[in-house]
Short mmCIF file of C-alpha atoms in Angstrom, two decimals:
data_model
loop_
_atom_site.label_atom_id
_atom_site.label_comp_id
_atom_site.label_asym_id
_atom_site.label_seq_id
_atom_site.Cartn_x
_atom_site.Cartn_y
_atom_site.Cartn_z
CA MET C 1044 8.79 24.70 29.77
CA THR C 1045 10.20 22.02 32.02
CA SER C 1046 11.86 19.07 30.39
CA ARG C 1047 12.81 15.81 31.99
CA THR C 1048 15.36 13.30 30.90
CA LEU C 1049 14.04 10.23 29.14
CA ASN C 1050 14.30 7.33 31.53
CA SER C 1051 15.03 3.80 30.43
CA PRO C 1052 11.48 2.38 30.00
CA VAL C 1053 10.34 5.45 28.10
CA ARG C 1054 13.47 5.34 25.99
CA ASN C 1055 12.52 1.81 25.11
CA ILE C 1056 9.11 3.07 24.01
CA ALA C 1057 10.91 5.45 21.69
CA TYR C 1058 12.80 2.52 20.19
CA VAL C 1059 9.67 0.45 19.65
CA LEU C 1060 7.77 3.47 18.41
CA THR C 1061 10.18 4.06 15.57
CA ALA C 1062 9.13 0.76 14.11
CA CYS C 1063 5.44 1.32 14.77
CA VAL C 1064 4.86 4.73 13.29
CA LEU C 1065 3.84 3.81 9.79
CA PRO C 1066 3.24 0.13 9.21
CA PHE C 1067 -0.38 0.82 8.35
CA ALA C 1068 0.15 3.13 5.48
CA ALA C 1069 1.08 1.17 2.42
CA TRP C 1070 -1.82 -0.53 0.67
CA ALA C 1071 -2.11 -2.24 -2.66
CA HIS C 1072 -0.49 -0.76 -5.74
CA GLY C 1073 0.95 2.42 -4.27
CA PRO C 1074 3.66 3.98 -2.12
CA ILE C 1075 5.40 1.73 0.38
CA PHE C 1076 6.08 4.22 3.17
CA SER C 1077 3.14 6.57 2.85
CA PHE C 1078 -0.59 6.77 2.22
CA ASN C 1079 -2.16 5.31 -0.90
CA PRO C 1080 -5.32 6.55 -2.63
CA LYS C 1081 -6.03 3.17 -4.22
CA THR C 1082 -9.03 1.32 -2.83
CA LEU C 1083 -10.04 -2.29 -3.40
CA TYR C 1084 -12.76 -3.24 -5.87
CA LYS C 1085 -16.21 -3.98 -4.43
CA GLY C 1086 -16.27 -7.33 -2.64
CA GLY C 1087 -12.50 -7.72 -3.03
CA VAL C 1088 -10.37 -9.19 -0.28
CA ALA C 1089 -6.67 -8.49 0.17
CA LEU C 1090 -4.38 -10.34 2.54
CA GLU C 1091 -0.99 -8.92 3.32
CA GLY C 1092 2.04 -9.95 5.30
CA SER C 1093 4.89 -7.54 5.88
CA PHE C 1094 8.29 -7.49 7.47
CA ASN C 1095 9.51 -4.17 8.87
CA ARG C 1096 12.98 -3.66 10.23
CA ASP C 1097 14.06 -0.47 11.96
CA VAL C 1098 17.71 -0.06 12.84
CA ALA C 1099 18.64 2.81 15.14
CA ASP C 1100 22.13 3.21 16.60
CA GLY C 1101 22.85 -0.31 15.48
CA ARG C 1102 19.92 -1.77 17.36
CA ALA C 1103 17.26 -3.50 15.30
CA THR C 1104 13.55 -3.71 15.97
CA ASN C 1105 11.61 -6.10 13.77
CA LEU C 1106 7.91 -5.92 13.19
CA TYR C 1107 5.88 -8.58 11.41
CA GLN C 1108 2.40 -7.61 10.39
CA LEU C 1109 -0.67 -9.37 9.06
CA LYS C 1110 -3.33 -7.29 7.41
CA GLY C 1111 -6.71 -8.01 5.88
CA ARG C 1112 -8.77 -5.60 3.80
CA TYR C 1113 -12.22 -5.71 2.25
CA GLY C 1114 -13.73 -3.55 -0.48
CA VAL C 1115 -17.16 -2.41 0.71
CA THR C 1116 -17.62 -0.43 -2.50
CA GLY C 1117 -15.26 0.49 -5.31
CA ASP C 1118 -14.29 3.59 -3.34
CA TRP C 1119 -14.45 2.40 0.26
CA THR C 1120 -12.12 -0.13 1.87
CA VAL C 1121 -11.97 -1.29 5.48
CA GLY C 1122 -9.40 -3.50 7.15
CA VAL C 1123 -7.70 -4.78 10.23
CA SER C 1124 -4.07 -5.46 11.02
CA ALA C 1125 -2.18 -7.16 13.81
CA PRO C 1126 1.55 -6.71 14.34
CA TYR C 1127 4.11 -8.85 16.11
CA VAL C 1128 6.99 -6.84 17.52
CA ASP C 1129 10.46 -8.20 18.13
CA ALA C 1130 12.37 -5.47 19.98
CA GLY C 1131 15.28 -7.75 20.79
CA PRO C 1132 16.92 -8.36 24.14
CA ALA C 1133 19.74 -5.85 23.74
CA THR C 1134 18.25 -3.08 25.87
CA PRO C 1135 17.22 -3.92 29.41
CA GLY C 1136 13.77 -2.84 30.49
CA PRO C 1137 10.15 -3.88 30.33
CA LEU C 1138 9.80 -3.33 26.59
CA ALA C 1139 12.61 -5.58 25.48
CA GLY C 1140 11.66 -8.89 23.94
CA SER C 1141 8.89 -9.96 21.62
CA GLY C 1142 5.13 -10.10 21.57
CA LEU C 1143 1.90 -9.12 19.91
CA GLY C 1144 1.46 -5.44 19.28
CA ASP C 1145 -1.77 -3.46 19.16
CA VAL C 1146 -4.52 -4.17 16.65
CA HIS C 1147 -5.23 -1.49 14.02
CA LEU C 1148 -8.59 -0.79 12.35
CA LEU C 1149 -8.25 0.71 8.89
CA ASN C 1150 -10.59 2.82 6.81
CA GLN C 1151 -10.01 4.29 3.39
CA TYR C 1152 -12.51 6.36 1.40
CA ARG C 1153 -11.83 7.68 -2.08
CA PHE C 1154 -13.96 10.79 -2.34
CA TRP C 1155 -12.77 12.03 -5.72
CA ARG C 1156 -11.74 10.27 -8.87
CA GLN C 1157 -11.10 11.56 -12.38
CA ASP C 1158 -10.44 8.96 -15.04
CA SER C 1159 -9.23 9.34 -18.59
CA LYS C 1160 -7.61 6.92 -21.01
CA GLY C 1161 -4.71 5.27 -19.18
CA ILE C 1162 -4.79 7.82 -16.36
CA GLN C 1163 -6.45 7.91 -12.96
CA ARG C 1164 -6.35 10.91 -10.65
CA SER C 1165 -7.86 10.42 -7.23
CA ALA C 1166 -8.03 11.74 -3.71
CA THR C 1167 -8.61 9.60 -0.66
CA ILE C 1168 -8.95 10.02 3.06
CA VAL C 1169 -7.26 7.36 5.16
CA ASN C 1170 -7.89 6.54 8.82
CA ASP C 1171 -6.03 4.17 11.09
CA LEU C 1172 -7.29 3.57 14.61
CA LYS C 1173 -4.74 1.83 16.79
CA LEU C 1174 -6.46 0.18 19.71
CA ASP C 1175 -4.98 -0.59 23.10
CA THR C 1176 -5.34 -4.34 22.75
CA SER C 1177 -1.91 -5.77 23.29
CA GLY C 1178 -1.65 -5.79 27.08
CA SER C 1179 2.02 -6.64 26.59
CA PRO C 1180 5.08 -4.39 26.54
CA GLN C 1181 4.99 -4.49 22.76
CA GLY C 1182 1.81 -2.43 22.74
CA THR C 1183 1.97 1.28 23.44
CA GLY C 1184 -0.83 1.25 26.00
CA SER C 1185 -2.72 4.01 24.24
CA THR C 1186 -5.41 4.45 21.61
CA ASP C 1187 -4.08 6.43 18.65
CA LEU C 1188 -5.75 7.82 15.55
CA THR C 1189 -4.06 8.58 12.26
CA THR C 1190 -5.80 10.57 9.55
CA GLY C 1191 -4.29 11.20 6.17
CA LEU C 1192 -5.24 12.89 2.93
CA VAL C 1193 -3.63 11.67 -0.26
CA TYR C 1194 -3.72 12.71 -3.89
CA GLY C 1195 -2.56 10.29 -6.54
CA TYR C 1196 -1.82 10.46 -10.25
CA GLU C 1197 -1.43 7.08 -11.90
CA SER C 1198 -0.69 6.59 -15.57
CA ILE C 1199 0.71 3.83 -17.70
CA HIS C 1200 4.32 4.97 -17.28
CA TRP C 1201 4.38 7.60 -14.53
CA TYR C 1202 3.02 7.89 -11.02
CA HIS C 1203 3.10 10.55 -8.34
CA TRP C 1204 1.47 10.83 -4.96
CA ALA C 1205 1.35 13.62 -2.39
CA SER C 1206 -0.01 13.12 1.08
CA ALA C 1207 -0.26 14.70 4.50
CA GLY C 1208 -1.26 13.03 7.72
CA TYR C 1209 -1.47 13.52 11.43
CA VAL C 1210 -1.14 11.00 14.25
CA TRP C 1211 -3.02 11.79 17.47
CA ARG C 1212 -1.66 9.74 20.33
CA GLY C 1213 -3.73 9.03 23.38
CA LEU C 1214 -2.77 8.89 27.01
CA GLY C 1215 -0.72 5.82 27.79
CA PRO C 1216 0.03 3.93 30.97
CA ASP C 1217 1.34 5.82 33.97
CA GLY C 1218 0.42 9.21 32.53
CA LEU C 1219 2.67 8.89 29.51
CA ARG C 1220 1.55 10.60 26.29
CA ARG C 1221 3.71 10.12 23.24
CA GLY C 1222 4.06 13.07 20.92
CA ASN C 1223 1.72 13.57 17.99
CA THR C 1224 3.27 13.29 14.56
CA THR C 1225 2.79 15.19 11.33
CA LEU C 1226 3.51 13.22 8.17
CA LEU C 1227 4.33 14.75 4.79
CA ASN C 1228 5.08 12.59 1.78
CA LEU C 1229 5.98 12.98 -1.88
CA VAL C 1230 6.46 9.87 -3.99
CA GLY C 1231 7.16 9.32 -7.68
CA GLY C 1232 6.92 6.10 -9.65
CA TRP C 1233 8.09 4.92 -13.05
CA ARG C 1234 7.10 1.88 -15.07
CA PRO C 1235 9.71 1.19 -17.76
CA ARG C 1236 7.56 -1.10 -19.89
CA MET C 1237 4.03 -1.00 -21.27
CA PRO C 1238 1.87 -3.02 -18.86
CA VAL C 1239 0.11 -6.04 -20.31
CA TYR C 1240 -2.73 -7.70 -18.47
CA GLY C 1241 -1.73 -11.24 -17.64
CA GLN C 1242 1.97 -10.48 -17.46
CA ALA C 1243 4.29 -9.53 -14.60
CA ASP C 1244 4.64 -5.82 -13.98
CA THR C 1245 7.17 -3.63 -12.18
CA VAL C 1246 7.03 -0.03 -11.00
CA PHE C 1247 10.06 1.68 -9.45
CA LEU C 1248 9.42 4.15 -6.64
CA LEU C 1249 11.30 6.99 -5.01
CA GLY C 1250 9.80 8.81 -2.05
CA LEU C 1251 10.53 11.65 0.30
CA ASN C 1252 8.99 11.14 3.75
CA THR C 1253 8.97 13.72 6.53
CA GLU C 1254 7.99 12.95 10.13
CA ILE C 1255 7.64 15.79 12.62
CA THR C 1256 7.00 14.47 16.11
CA GLN C 1257 6.17 16.47 19.22
CA ARG C 1258 7.76 15.69 22.56
CA THR C 1259 6.47 12.86 24.69
CA SER C 1260 5.00 14.05 27.99
CA ASP C 1261 4.94 12.29 31.33
CA HIS C 1262 2.10 13.54 33.57
CA GLY C 1263 2.02 16.74 31.56
CA GLN C 1264 5.74 17.34 31.64
CA ASP C 1265 7.63 17.21 28.38
CA LEU C 1266 10.50 14.76 28.23
CA ALA C 1267 13.75 16.15 26.95
CA ASN C 1268 14.99 13.36 24.75
CA THR C 1269 11.88 12.93 22.64
CA GLY C 1270 10.39 14.39 19.49
CA GLY C 1271 11.98 16.01 16.49
CA THR C 1272 12.06 15.89 12.73
CA ARG C 1273 13.20 13.14 10.41
CA VAL C 1274 13.34 13.16 6.62
CA PHE C 1275 13.87 9.99 4.64
CA LEU C 1276 14.64 9.16 1.03
CA SER C 1277 12.77 5.98 0.15
CA PRO C 1278 13.57 3.90 -2.92
CA GLY C 1279 11.49 0.82 -3.57
CA LEU C 1280 9.53 -1.09 -6.14
CA ILE C 1281 6.23 -2.84 -6.73
CA TRP C 1282 6.31 -6.13 -8.54
CA THR C 1283 3.16 -8.02 -9.49
CA ASP C 1284 3.04 -11.49 -10.97
CA SER C 1285 1.34 -12.65 -14.15
CA SER C 1286 -1.86 -13.59 -12.31
CA ASN C 1287 -2.24 -9.90 -11.41
CA SER C 1288 -3.31 -10.91 -7.95
CA PHE C 1289 0.01 -11.19 -6.11
CA ALA C 1290 2.30 -8.27 -5.29
CA VAL C 1291 5.71 -7.86 -3.67
CA ARG C 1292 6.75 -4.45 -2.41
CA PRO C 1293 10.26 -4.07 -1.00
CA GLY C 1294 11.54 -0.67 0.04
CA ILE C 1295 14.11 1.03 2.23
CA GLN C 1296 14.06 4.36 4.05
CA ILE C 1297 17.39 6.14 4.29
CA PRO C 1298 17.58 9.14 6.64
CA ILE C 1299 18.80 12.28 4.88
CA TYR C 1300 17.96 14.82 7.58
CA SER C 1301 17.45 14.50 11.29
CA ASN C 1302 16.82 17.14 13.93
CA LEU C 1303 15.92 15.29 17.10
CA ASN C 1304 15.51 16.83 20.52
CA GLY C 1305 18.15 15.96 23.10
CA ASN C 1306 19.89 12.61 23.04
CA GLN C 1307 17.95 10.08 20.98
CA PRO C 1308 18.85 7.08 18.89
CA SER C 1309 19.30 8.12 15.29
CA THR C 1310 17.75 5.91 12.64
CA ASP C 1311 20.27 4.05 10.49
CA TYR C 1312 17.67 2.76 8.06
CA ARG C 1313 14.23 1.18 7.83
CA LEU C 1314 13.43 -1.77 5.64
CA ARG C 1315 10.02 -3.01 4.62
CA VAL C 1316 9.01 -5.98 2.50
CA GLU C 1317 5.33 -6.55 1.83
CA LEU C 1318 3.60 -9.50 0.21
CA GLU C 1319 -0.01 -9.07 -0.84
CA TYR C 1320 -2.58 -11.35 -2.40
CA HIS C 1321 -5.99 -10.13 -3.48
CA TYR C 1322 -8.96 -12.07 -4.76
CA MET Y 656 23.41 -18.70 18.11
CA CYS Y 657 19.65 -18.58 17.55
CA LYS Y 658 19.84 -14.85 16.97
CA ARG Y 659 22.60 -15.37 14.45
CA ILE Y 660 20.49 -17.85 12.50
CA GLN Y 661 17.59 -15.41 12.59
CA LYS Y 662 19.83 -12.67 11.18
CA ILE Y 663 21.04 -14.93 8.38
CA LEU Y 664 17.44 -15.88 7.53
CA ILE Y 665 16.36 -12.25 7.49
CA SER Y 666 19.26 -11.30 5.24
CA LEU Y 667 18.62 -14.20 2.88
CA THR Y 668 14.89 -13.50 2.70
CA THR Y 669 15.44 -9.83 2.08
CA ALA Y 670 18.03 -10.47 -0.60
CA LEU Y 671 15.77 -12.98 -2.35
CA VAL Y 672 12.76 -10.72 -2.25
CA LEU Y 673 14.81 -7.90 -3.71
CA VAL Y 674 16.53 -10.01 -6.36
CA ILE Y 675 13.47 -11.87 -7.65
CA PRO Y 676 11.50 -8.79 -8.72
CA LEU Y 677 14.58 -7.20 -10.26
CA THR Y 678 15.32 -10.34 -12.26
CA ALA Y 679 11.70 -10.58 -13.29
CA THR Y 680 11.83 -6.96 -14.40
CA VAL Y 681 14.77 -7.60 -16.69
CA ILE Y 682 12.99 -10.61 -18.17
CA ALA Y 683 9.78 -8.65 -18.51
CA MET Y 684 11.54 -5.92 -20.47
CA VAL Y 685 11.95 -8.30 -23.37
CA PRO Y 686 9.00 -7.45 -25.65
CA THR Y 687 6.50 -10.22 -26.28
CA ALA Y 688 4.43 -10.00 -29.42
CA GLN Y 689 2.07 -12.72 -28.28
CA ALA Y 690 0.69 -10.77 -25.34
CA ALA Y 691 -0.02 -7.72 -27.45
CA THR Y 692 -2.35 -9.75 -29.62
CA GLU Y 693 -4.37 -11.25 -26.77
CA THR Y 694 -6.99 -8.55 -27.08
CA PRO Y 695 -8.07 -8.10 -30.70
CA ALA Y 696 -7.24 -4.91 -32.52
CA LYS Y 697 -9.85 -2.17 -32.80
CA GLY Y 698 -12.70 -3.10 -35.09
CA ASN Y 699 -11.90 -6.81 -35.00
CA TYR Y 700 -13.65 -7.89 -31.86
CA PRO Y 701 -15.18 -11.32 -31.31
CA PRO Y 702 -18.94 -11.36 -31.92
CA ASP Y 703 -19.79 -13.11 -28.65
CA ALA Y 704 -18.42 -10.31 -26.49
CA TYR Y 705 -19.22 -7.01 -24.95
CA VAL Y 706 -16.46 -4.56 -25.83
CA ILE Y 707 -16.23 -1.54 -23.60
CA ARG Y 708 -13.93 1.45 -23.32
CA VAL Y 709 -12.87 2.03 -19.75
CA ASP Y 710 -11.08 5.11 -18.43
CA GLY Y 711 -8.57 4.99 -15.58
CA LEU Y 712 -6.91 1.68 -16.43
CA ALA Y 713 -3.21 2.10 -15.69
CA CYS Y 714 -1.92 -1.05 -14.04
CA PRO Y 715 -2.57 -4.80 -14.39
CA TYR Y 716 -2.81 -5.36 -10.64
CA CYS Y 717 -5.58 -2.76 -10.37
CA ALA Y 718 -7.32 -3.94 -13.56
CA TYR Y 719 -7.79 -7.31 -11.88
CA GLY Y 720 -10.85 -5.76 -10.23
CA ILE Y 721 -12.51 -5.45 -13.65
CA GLU Y 722 -12.17 -9.17 -14.28
CA LYS Y 723 -13.43 -9.97 -10.78
CA GLU Y 724 -16.46 -7.69 -11.01
CA PHE Y 725 -17.57 -8.98 -14.42
CA SER Y 726 -17.11 -12.55 -13.21
CA THR Y 727 -19.95 -11.93 -10.75
CA LEU Y 728 -22.43 -11.15 -13.55
CA ASP Y 729 -24.59 -13.92 -14.98
CA GLY Y 730 -23.44 -14.93 -18.44
CA THR Y 731 -19.76 -14.04 -18.19
CA ARG Y 732 -17.39 -16.57 -19.71
CA SER Y 733 -14.08 -14.72 -19.57
CA THR Y 734 -12.64 -11.21 -19.57
CA ASP Y 735 -9.67 -9.74 -21.45
CA VAL Y 736 -8.20 -6.36 -20.61
CA ASN Y 737 -6.06 -4.23 -22.90
CA ILE Y 738 -4.57 -1.55 -20.69
CA GLU Y 739 -2.86 0.33 -23.49
CA GLN Y 740 -6.12 0.78 -25.41
CA GLY Y 741 -8.33 1.04 -22.32
CA VAL Y 742 -10.50 -1.73 -23.76
CA VAL Y 743 -12.22 -4.53 -21.88
CA VAL Y 744 -13.60 -7.50 -23.80
CA VAL Y 745 -16.12 -9.61 -21.90
CA HIS Y 746 -16.98 -12.91 -23.56
CA VAL Y 747 -20.51 -13.98 -22.65
CA LYS Y 748 -22.82 -16.93 -23.04
CA PRO Y 749 -25.50 -16.77 -25.78
CA GLY Y 750 -28.58 -14.87 -24.68
CA THR Y 751 -26.76 -12.63 -22.24
CA ASP Y 752 -28.23 -9.15 -22.22
CA TRP Y 753 -26.86 -6.56 -19.83
CA SER Y 754 -28.19 -3.04 -19.62
CA ALA Y 755 -25.89 -0.05 -20.00
CA GLN Y 756 -26.53 0.75 -16.35
CA THR Y 757 -25.38 -2.72 -15.27
CA ILE Y 758 -22.16 -2.35 -17.22
CA LYS Y 759 -21.56 1.15 -15.88
CA GLN Y 760 -22.14 0.04 -12.29
CA THR Y 761 -19.88 -2.99 -12.69
CA VAL Y 762 -17.03 -0.86 -14.02
CA ASN Y 763 -17.59 1.65 -11.21
CA ASP Y 764 -17.52 -1.12 -8.59
CA ALA Y 765 -14.11 -2.07 -9.95
CA GLY Y 766 -12.91 1.48 -9.33
CA PHE Y 767 -12.94 2.78 -12.90
CA THR Y 768 -15.14 4.79 -15.27
CA LEU Y 769 -17.12 3.51 -18.23
CA LYS Y 770 -16.37 5.60 -21.31
CA ARG Y 771 -18.70 3.83 -23.73
CA VAL Y 772 -19.94 0.45 -24.87
CA VAL Y 773 -18.22 -0.17 -28.19
CA GLN Y 774 -19.94 -3.42 -29.04
CA ARG Y 775 -22.70 -5.63 -27.70
CA PRO Y 776 -22.75 -9.38 -28.43
CA GLN Y 777 -23.95 -10.03 -31.95
CA VAL Y 778 -24.81 -13.69 -31.48
CA HIS Y 779 -27.81 -14.60 -29.31
#
């Protein structure tokens, strides 16, 4: 198979992409860097703002995201999100700078739920359709679809989630197709104190996130310095206030294994802070 | 210079957002007897309320949906949730009469499962 060297504009795409892979995934009271089985209650509205920072080889890409969700039923949630990407001026090329990213349409359907006293087990399918709406260098120029399947166990003191997902990436501008990604996640959570309705609540999280990305192709030819495998350890927490309608979710992804093809920027860390209000 | 200010703001914001929840956690770890008595003990429920056992209640943020869903029903005055006991107490206006199916559907719309109705309002 022929491989070509990653040229500067495409390399910039790789930089921006690292910050765009997973901003959709974390919803409500669940994992920060992976899929969540929790859906909104019927008629519920959730508004979320998040700050994502990806640092690779010392270069930071910031992504600010606004997200709105609506509970169609107790088991079906739809939403929309719009990111603002700040790739910084450090790297020359068309993708440097800041601007609106592509709009995402979100869908989440919980198809199985088993409840007992203080425990909820559930399984949910999650879809994220990234549209080609940006028209600026901060968009990827393609329509991408992410589908994930997640199982969750939530109890008063302990949580665990397991999920798998796949990102199909469409054909971008100038014949560029970024590599599809397989996502595998395991997350555990611990609440140290008995939760009381009407009081603040905290759950500590620790996740293991794997991303396996295929090579990017340019007019059907694979590019050498693209694709590979990354594994992250992800500590974080969920804090909710005494009104039980406001949540803060900070988390950090620390790379613990990386096997990237060719010469690519290696991720130093990823930071995410999410604020959510539901009513 | 502008970039430097942005970096300082980002660092400050991040530090604050990380410190506030951690501080709140430490404070929250101090047991509070008052909160535990908000929902009456088993067998001592207020007569003007529906008392229902709900399965799947594990977090206050998620249980908020229960309060919201019952607030949409005619007759609801207020809702208390006891997560530890899996009990929801819905105080209602006199004359309120919900069917078992209405209660079941309301709990389901909140994303949980009705176990049983423990008590219906005794004052009409």
